[in-house]
Coordinates of C-alpha atoms in Angstrom, one line a residue:
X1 CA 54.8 21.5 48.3
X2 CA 51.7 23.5 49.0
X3 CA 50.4 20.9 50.9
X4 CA 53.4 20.1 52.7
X5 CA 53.2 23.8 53.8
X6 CA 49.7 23.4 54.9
X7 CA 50.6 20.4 56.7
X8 CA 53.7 22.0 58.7
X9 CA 51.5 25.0 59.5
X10 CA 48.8 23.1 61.2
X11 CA 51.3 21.3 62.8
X12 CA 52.9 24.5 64.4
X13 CA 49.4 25.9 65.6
X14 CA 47.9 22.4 66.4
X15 CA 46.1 23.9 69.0
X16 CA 44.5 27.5 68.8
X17 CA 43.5 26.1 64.8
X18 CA 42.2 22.9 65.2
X19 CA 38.6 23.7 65.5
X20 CA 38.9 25.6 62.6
X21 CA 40.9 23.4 60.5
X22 CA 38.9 20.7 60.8
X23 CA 35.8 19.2 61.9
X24 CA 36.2 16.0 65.2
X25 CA 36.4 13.4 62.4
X26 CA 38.4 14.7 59.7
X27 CA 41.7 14.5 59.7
X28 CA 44.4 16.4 58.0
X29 CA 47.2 14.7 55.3
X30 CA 49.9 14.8 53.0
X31 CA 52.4 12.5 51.7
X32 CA 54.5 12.4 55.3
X33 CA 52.3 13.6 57.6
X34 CA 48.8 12.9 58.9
X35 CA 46.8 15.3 61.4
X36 CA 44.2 13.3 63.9
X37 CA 41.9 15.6 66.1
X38 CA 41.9 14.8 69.3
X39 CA 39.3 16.7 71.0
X40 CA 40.1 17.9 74.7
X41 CA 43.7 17.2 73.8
X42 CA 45.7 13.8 74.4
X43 CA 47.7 12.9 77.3
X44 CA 48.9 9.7 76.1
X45 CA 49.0 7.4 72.7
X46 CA 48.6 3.4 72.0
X47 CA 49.8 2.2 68.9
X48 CA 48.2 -1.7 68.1
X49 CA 46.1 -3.5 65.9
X50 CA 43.0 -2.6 68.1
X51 CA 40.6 -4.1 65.4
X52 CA 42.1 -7.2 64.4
X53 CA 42.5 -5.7 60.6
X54 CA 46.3 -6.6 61.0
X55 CA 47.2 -3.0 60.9
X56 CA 48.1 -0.6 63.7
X57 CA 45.9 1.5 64.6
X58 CA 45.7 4.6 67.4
X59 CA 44.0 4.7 70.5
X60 CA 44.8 8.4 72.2
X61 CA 43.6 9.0 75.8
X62 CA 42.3 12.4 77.0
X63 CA 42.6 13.1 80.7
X64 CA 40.8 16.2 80.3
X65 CA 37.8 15.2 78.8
X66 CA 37.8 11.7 80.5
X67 CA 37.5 9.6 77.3
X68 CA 39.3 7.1 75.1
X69 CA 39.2 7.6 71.0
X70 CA 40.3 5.2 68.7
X71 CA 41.6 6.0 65.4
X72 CA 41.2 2.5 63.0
X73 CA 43.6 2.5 60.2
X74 CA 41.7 1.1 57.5
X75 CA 44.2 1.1 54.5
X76 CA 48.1 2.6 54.9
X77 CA 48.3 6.4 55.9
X78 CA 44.2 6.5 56.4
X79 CA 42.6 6.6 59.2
X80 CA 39.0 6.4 60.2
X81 CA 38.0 7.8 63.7
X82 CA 35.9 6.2 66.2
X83 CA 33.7 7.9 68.2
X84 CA 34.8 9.3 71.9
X85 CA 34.5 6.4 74.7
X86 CA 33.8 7.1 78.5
X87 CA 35.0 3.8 79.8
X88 CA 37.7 5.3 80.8
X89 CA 36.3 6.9 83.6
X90 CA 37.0 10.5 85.0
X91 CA 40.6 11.7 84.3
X92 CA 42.2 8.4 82.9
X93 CA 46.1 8.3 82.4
X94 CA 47.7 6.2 80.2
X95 CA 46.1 3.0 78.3
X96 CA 48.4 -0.3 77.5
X97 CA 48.2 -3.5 75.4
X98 CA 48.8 -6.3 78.4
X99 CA 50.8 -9.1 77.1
X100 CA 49.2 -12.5 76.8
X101 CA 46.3 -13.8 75.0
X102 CA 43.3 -13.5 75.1
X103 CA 44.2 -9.3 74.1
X104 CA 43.8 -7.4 76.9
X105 CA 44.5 -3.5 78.0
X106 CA 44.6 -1.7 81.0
X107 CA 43.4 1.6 81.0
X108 CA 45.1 3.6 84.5
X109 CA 41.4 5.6 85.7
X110 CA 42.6 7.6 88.1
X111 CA 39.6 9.6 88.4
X112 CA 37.7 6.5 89.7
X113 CA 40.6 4.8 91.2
X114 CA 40.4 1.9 89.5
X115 CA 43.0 0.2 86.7
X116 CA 40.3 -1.6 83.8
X117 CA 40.9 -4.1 82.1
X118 CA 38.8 -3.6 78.7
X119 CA 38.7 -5.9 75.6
X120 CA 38.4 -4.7 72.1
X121 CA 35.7 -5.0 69.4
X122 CA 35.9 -5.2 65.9
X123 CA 34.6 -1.9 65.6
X124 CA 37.3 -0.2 67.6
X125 CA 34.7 -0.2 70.6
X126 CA 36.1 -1.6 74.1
X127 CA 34.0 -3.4 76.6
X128 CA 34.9 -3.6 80.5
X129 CA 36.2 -7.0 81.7
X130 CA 37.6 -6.3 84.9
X131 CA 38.6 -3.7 87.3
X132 CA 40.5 -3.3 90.4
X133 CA 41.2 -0.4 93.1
X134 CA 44.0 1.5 93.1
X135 CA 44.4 4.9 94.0
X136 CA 44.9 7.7 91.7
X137 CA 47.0 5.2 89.2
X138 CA 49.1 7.2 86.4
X139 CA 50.5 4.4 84.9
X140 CA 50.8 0.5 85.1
X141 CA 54.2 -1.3 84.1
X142 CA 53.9 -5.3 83.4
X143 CA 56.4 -7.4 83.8
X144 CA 57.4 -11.2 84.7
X145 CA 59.8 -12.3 86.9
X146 CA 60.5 -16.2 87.4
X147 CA 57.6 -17.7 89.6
X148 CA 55.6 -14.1 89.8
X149 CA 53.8 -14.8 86.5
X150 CA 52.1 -11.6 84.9
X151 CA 53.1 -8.7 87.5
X152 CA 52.4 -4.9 87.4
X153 CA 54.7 -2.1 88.3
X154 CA 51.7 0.9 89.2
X155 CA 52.7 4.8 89.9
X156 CA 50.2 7.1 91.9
X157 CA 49.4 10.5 90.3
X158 CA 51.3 12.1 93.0
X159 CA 52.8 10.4 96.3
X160 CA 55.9 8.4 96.9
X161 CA 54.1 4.7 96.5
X162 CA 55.7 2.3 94.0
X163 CA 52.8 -0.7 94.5
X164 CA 53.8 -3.8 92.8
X165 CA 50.8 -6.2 91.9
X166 CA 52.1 -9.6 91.6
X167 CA 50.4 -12.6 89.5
X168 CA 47.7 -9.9 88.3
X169 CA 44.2 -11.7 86.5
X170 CA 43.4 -9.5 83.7
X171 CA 40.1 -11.6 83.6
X172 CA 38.9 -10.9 87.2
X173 CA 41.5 -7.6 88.8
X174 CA 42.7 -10.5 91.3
X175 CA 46.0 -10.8 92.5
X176 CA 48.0 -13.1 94.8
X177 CA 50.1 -10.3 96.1
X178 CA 50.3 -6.6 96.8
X179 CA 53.9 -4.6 97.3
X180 CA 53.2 -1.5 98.5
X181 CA 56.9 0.3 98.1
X182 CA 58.1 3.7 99.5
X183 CA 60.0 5.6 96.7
X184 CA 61.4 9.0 96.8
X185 CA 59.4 12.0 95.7
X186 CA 56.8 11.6 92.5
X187 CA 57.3 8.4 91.0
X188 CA 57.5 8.1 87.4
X189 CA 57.2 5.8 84.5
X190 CA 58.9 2.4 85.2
X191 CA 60.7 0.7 82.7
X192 CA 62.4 -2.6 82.6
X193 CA 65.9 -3.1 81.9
X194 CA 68.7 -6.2 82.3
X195 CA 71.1 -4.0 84.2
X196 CA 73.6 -6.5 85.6
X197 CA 73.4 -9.1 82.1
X198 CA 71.8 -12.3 84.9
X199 CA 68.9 -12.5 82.3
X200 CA 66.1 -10.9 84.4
X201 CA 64.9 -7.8 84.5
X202 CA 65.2 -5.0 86.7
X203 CA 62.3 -2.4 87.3
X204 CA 63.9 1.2 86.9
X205 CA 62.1 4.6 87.5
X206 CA 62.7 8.1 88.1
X207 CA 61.4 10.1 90.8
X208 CA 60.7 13.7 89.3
X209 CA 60.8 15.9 92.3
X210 CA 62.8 13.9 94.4
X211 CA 65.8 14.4 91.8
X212 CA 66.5 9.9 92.1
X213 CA 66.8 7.1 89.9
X214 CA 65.7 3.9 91.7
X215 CA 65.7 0.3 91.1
X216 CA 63.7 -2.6 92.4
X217 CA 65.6 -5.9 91.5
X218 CA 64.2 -9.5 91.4
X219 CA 63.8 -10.8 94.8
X220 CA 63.7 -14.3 94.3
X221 CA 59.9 -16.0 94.4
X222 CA 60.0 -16.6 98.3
X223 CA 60.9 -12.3 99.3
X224 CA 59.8 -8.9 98.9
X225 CA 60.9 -6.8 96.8
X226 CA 63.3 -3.7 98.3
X227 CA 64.0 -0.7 96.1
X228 CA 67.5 1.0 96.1
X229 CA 68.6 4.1 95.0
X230 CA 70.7 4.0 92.1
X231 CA 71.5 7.7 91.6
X232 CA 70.9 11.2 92.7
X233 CA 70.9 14.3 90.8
X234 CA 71.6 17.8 91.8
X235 CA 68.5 19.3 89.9
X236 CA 66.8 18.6 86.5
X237 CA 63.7 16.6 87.6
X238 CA 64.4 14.0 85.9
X239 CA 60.9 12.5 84.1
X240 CA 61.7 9.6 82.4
X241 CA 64.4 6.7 82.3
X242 CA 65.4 4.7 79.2
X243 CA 67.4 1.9 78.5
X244 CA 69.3 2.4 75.6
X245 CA 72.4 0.9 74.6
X246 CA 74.5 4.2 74.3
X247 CA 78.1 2.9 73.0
X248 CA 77.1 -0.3 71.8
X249 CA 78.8 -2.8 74.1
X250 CA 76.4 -5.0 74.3
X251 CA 75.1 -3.6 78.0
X252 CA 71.9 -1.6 78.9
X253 CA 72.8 2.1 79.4
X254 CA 70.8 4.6 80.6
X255 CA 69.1 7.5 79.2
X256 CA 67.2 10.1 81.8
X257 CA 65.9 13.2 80.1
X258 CA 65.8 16.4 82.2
X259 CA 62.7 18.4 82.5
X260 CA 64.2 21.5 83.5
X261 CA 67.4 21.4 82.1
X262 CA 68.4 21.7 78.3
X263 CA 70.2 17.9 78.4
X264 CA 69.2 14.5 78.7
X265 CA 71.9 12.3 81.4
X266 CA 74.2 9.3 80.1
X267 CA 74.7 7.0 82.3
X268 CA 77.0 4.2 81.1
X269 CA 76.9 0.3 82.1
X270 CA 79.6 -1.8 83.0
X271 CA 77.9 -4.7 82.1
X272 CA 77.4 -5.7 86.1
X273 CA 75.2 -2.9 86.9
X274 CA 77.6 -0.1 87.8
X275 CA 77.5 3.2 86.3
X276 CA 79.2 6.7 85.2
X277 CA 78.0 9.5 83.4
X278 CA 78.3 9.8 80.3
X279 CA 78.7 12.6 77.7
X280 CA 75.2 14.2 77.9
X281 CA 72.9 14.8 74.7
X282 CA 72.2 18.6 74.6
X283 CA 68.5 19.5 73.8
X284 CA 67.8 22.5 72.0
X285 CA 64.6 24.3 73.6
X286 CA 64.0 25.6 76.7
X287 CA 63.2 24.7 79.8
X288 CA 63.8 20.9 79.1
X289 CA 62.3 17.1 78.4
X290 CA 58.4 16.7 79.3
X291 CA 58.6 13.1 77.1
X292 CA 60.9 10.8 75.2
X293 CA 61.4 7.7 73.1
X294 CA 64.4 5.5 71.3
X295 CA 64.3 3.5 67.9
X296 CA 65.7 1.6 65.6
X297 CA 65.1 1.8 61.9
X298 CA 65.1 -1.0 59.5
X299 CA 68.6 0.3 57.9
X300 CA 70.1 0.1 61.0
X301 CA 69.9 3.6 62.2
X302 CA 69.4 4.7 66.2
X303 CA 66.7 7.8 66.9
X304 CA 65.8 9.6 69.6
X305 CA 62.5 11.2 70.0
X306 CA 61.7 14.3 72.3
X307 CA 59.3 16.5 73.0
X308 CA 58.8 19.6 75.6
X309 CA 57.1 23.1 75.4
X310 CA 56.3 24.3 72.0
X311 CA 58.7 22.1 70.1
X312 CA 59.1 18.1 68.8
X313 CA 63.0 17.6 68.5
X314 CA 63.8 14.5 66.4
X315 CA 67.6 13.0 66.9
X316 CA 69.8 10.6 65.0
X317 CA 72.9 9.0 65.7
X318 CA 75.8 9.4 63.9
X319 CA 76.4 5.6 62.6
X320 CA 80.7 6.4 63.0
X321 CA 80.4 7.7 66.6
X322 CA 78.1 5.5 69.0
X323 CA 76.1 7.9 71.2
X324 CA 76.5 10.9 69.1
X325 CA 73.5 12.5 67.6
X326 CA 72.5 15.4 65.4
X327 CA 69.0 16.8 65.8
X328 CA 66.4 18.6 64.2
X329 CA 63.3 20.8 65.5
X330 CA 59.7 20.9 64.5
X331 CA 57.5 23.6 66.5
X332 CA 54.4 23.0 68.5
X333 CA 51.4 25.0 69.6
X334 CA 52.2 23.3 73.2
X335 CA 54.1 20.0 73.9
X336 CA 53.2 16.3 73.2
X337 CA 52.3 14.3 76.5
X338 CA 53.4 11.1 74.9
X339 CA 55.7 10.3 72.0
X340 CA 55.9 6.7 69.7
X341 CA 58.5 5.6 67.1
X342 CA 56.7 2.4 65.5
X343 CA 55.8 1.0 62.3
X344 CA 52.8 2.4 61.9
X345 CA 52.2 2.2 58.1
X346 CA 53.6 -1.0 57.8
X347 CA 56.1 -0.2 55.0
X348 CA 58.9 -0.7 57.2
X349 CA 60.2 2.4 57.8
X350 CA 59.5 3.5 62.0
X351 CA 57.0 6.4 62.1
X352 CA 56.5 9.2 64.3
X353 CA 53.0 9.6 66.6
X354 CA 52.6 12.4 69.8
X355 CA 49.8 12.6 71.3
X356 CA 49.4 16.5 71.8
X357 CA 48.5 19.0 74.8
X358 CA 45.4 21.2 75.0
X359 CA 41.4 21.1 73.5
X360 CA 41.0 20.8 70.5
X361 CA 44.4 19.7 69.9
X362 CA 45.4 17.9 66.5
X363 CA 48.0 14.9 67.3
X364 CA 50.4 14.4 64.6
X365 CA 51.5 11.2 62.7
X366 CA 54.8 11.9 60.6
X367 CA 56.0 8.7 58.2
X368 CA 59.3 7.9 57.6
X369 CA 61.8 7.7 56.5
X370 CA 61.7 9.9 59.5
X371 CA 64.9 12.4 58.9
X372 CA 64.0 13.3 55.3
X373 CA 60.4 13.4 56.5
X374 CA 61.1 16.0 59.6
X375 CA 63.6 17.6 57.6
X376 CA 61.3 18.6 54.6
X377 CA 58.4 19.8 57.1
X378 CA 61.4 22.3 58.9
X379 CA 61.5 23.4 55.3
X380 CA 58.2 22.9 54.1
X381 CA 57.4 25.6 57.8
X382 CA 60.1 28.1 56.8
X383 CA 59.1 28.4 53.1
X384 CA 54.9 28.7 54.5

């Protein structure tokens, strides 16, 4: 229990102890919960097997000290840190696996204006391929749509661009065609979603300021792409979107978590791509939503994972009432940038990973079974 105690206490004051807690390579564990330093803090998290090992392993991206550091699990629950990489370039956003052999990622460098393509080394070390312009990219989205091959769905840092590369070489940047799309205000994340059940995917984002939900559907292989707006909001800047099958009918719903407001929006699917709100899900700290994720768990049950200022809210659905949930809170130091429920130990059982705000920051891994593990750190925090 001491340790558990120890373990909830570093994750409360993350930040203003990490330098003290332990030194860049170290990291921090107990039986549920692993502490990885992430020097200059983390603004976003990859989980995959970087190293080939057959295990997933942790890359975490740090915008403010304009690096890339790789954390190589090397048996369940124990991690061995790789040294800080600049490929990333100055200010780098968010880094993804691309689908498609040979492995690939695209690292977003918005510093240099550029999206990389790197390739990984057994070490954990990853060597430039490729790279393209792009200005001030926050984060790449691929998708396919029939006779488009491997696309890209990019959002600027700040503007109202959506630019859609289509048939996109990871091998040389090249593409066959560029869609340069005006949104509404502060594009988000884009996500990709079957909203009308024809068996192709529609690209869905928020616009933060601009208070919108758009969507870009498949034009057919001969004609642009047009966005629509699928809904407004009256306030909440809404950050994220997520497709999530609220009530279980078999149709993509819609999950949009509010930044400034205490609530994340339902909005329900008809199965043809029409919607109506929903019963929202309440969030429990103030202001809002900065990041969130959905998943499933080998025994069947639903989670939702949030974070925003000072707190890391964990949700799971009552398996009798469909889009009901009951939640409980860990505190923060600051707020995750970017939240993953995966396998990460490989026993199964989805795990928790956040890649946390602010230098010196420690980013925190929490196993499952992820309610009795969040559950006993609550405790584990009270009782310290």
């Amino acid at each position: 229990m001491n340790r558990l105690i120890l373990a909830a206490t570093l994750l409360t004051a993350s930040i203003a102890m990490a330098e003290e807690t332990a030194p860049p390579s170290a990291n921090v564990s107990s039986d549920i919960l692993s502490m990885l330093p992430t020097e200059g803090g983390a603004l976003h998290v990859l989980v995959d097997d970087i190293d080939g090992n057959g295990r997933p392993d942790l890359a975490f991206t740090s915008h403010g000290n304009s690096d890339i550091q790789v954390y190589k699990q090397i048996a369940p629950r124990r991690f061995e840190a790789s040294s800080p990489q600049a490929v990333t370039g100055f200010h780098p956003n968010d880094t993804i696996a691309l689908p498609g052999t040979p492995k690939r990622y695209l690292i977003n460098a918005e510093g240099e204006g550029k999206l990389k393509v790197v390739r990984a080394q057994p070490d954990g070390r990853f060597e430039l391929v490729a790279e393209r312009a792009q200005p001030a990219p926050r984060a790449s989205t691929p998708f396919f749509w029939p006779g488009w091959d491997l696309s890209l769905a990019v959002v600027p840092y700040n503007g109202k661009t959506l630019t859609l590369l289509r048939g996109f070489n990871p091998e040389t940047g090249d593409v066959k065609s560029v869609y340069q799309l005006e949104i509404g205000i502060d594009p988000k994340h884009v996500r990709l979603a079957d909203l009308n059940g024809d068996g192709i995917d529609e690209l869905v984002l928020t616009t933060l300021r601009g208070n919108e939900l758009w969507v870009i559907d498949y034009p057919g292989p001969d004609k642009n792409p047009t966005p629509r707006r699928l809904w407004s909001f009256k306030r909440g800047w809404p950050r994220h979107v997520l497709p999530f099958d609220v009530d279980r009918n078999g149709t993509v719903d819609l999950l949009v978590p509010m930044s400034v407001r205490q609530e994340t929006v339902v909005l329900l699917n008809d199965g043809k791509g029409h919607f109506t709100e929903g019963k929202p899900i309440p969030y429990p700290v103030k202001p809002g939503i900065h990041v969130m994720t959905t998943g499933q768990d080998r025994d069947g049950t639903r989670y939702l994972l949030a974070g925003g200022i000072k707190a890391l809210v964990l949700y799971r659905e009552n398996k009798d009432t469909p889009g009901n949930f009951e939640n409980t809170t860990l505190s923060l130091a600051t707020w995750p940038n970017w939240v993953e429920l995966k396998d990460i130990d490989g026993d199964g059982w989805l795990d928790a990973v956040a890649a946390i705000q602010g230098g010196g920051a420690l980013s925190p891994v929490i196993y499952g079974p992820l309610w009795e593990a969040f559950t006993t750190l609550s405790a584990s925090k009270k009782a310290g």
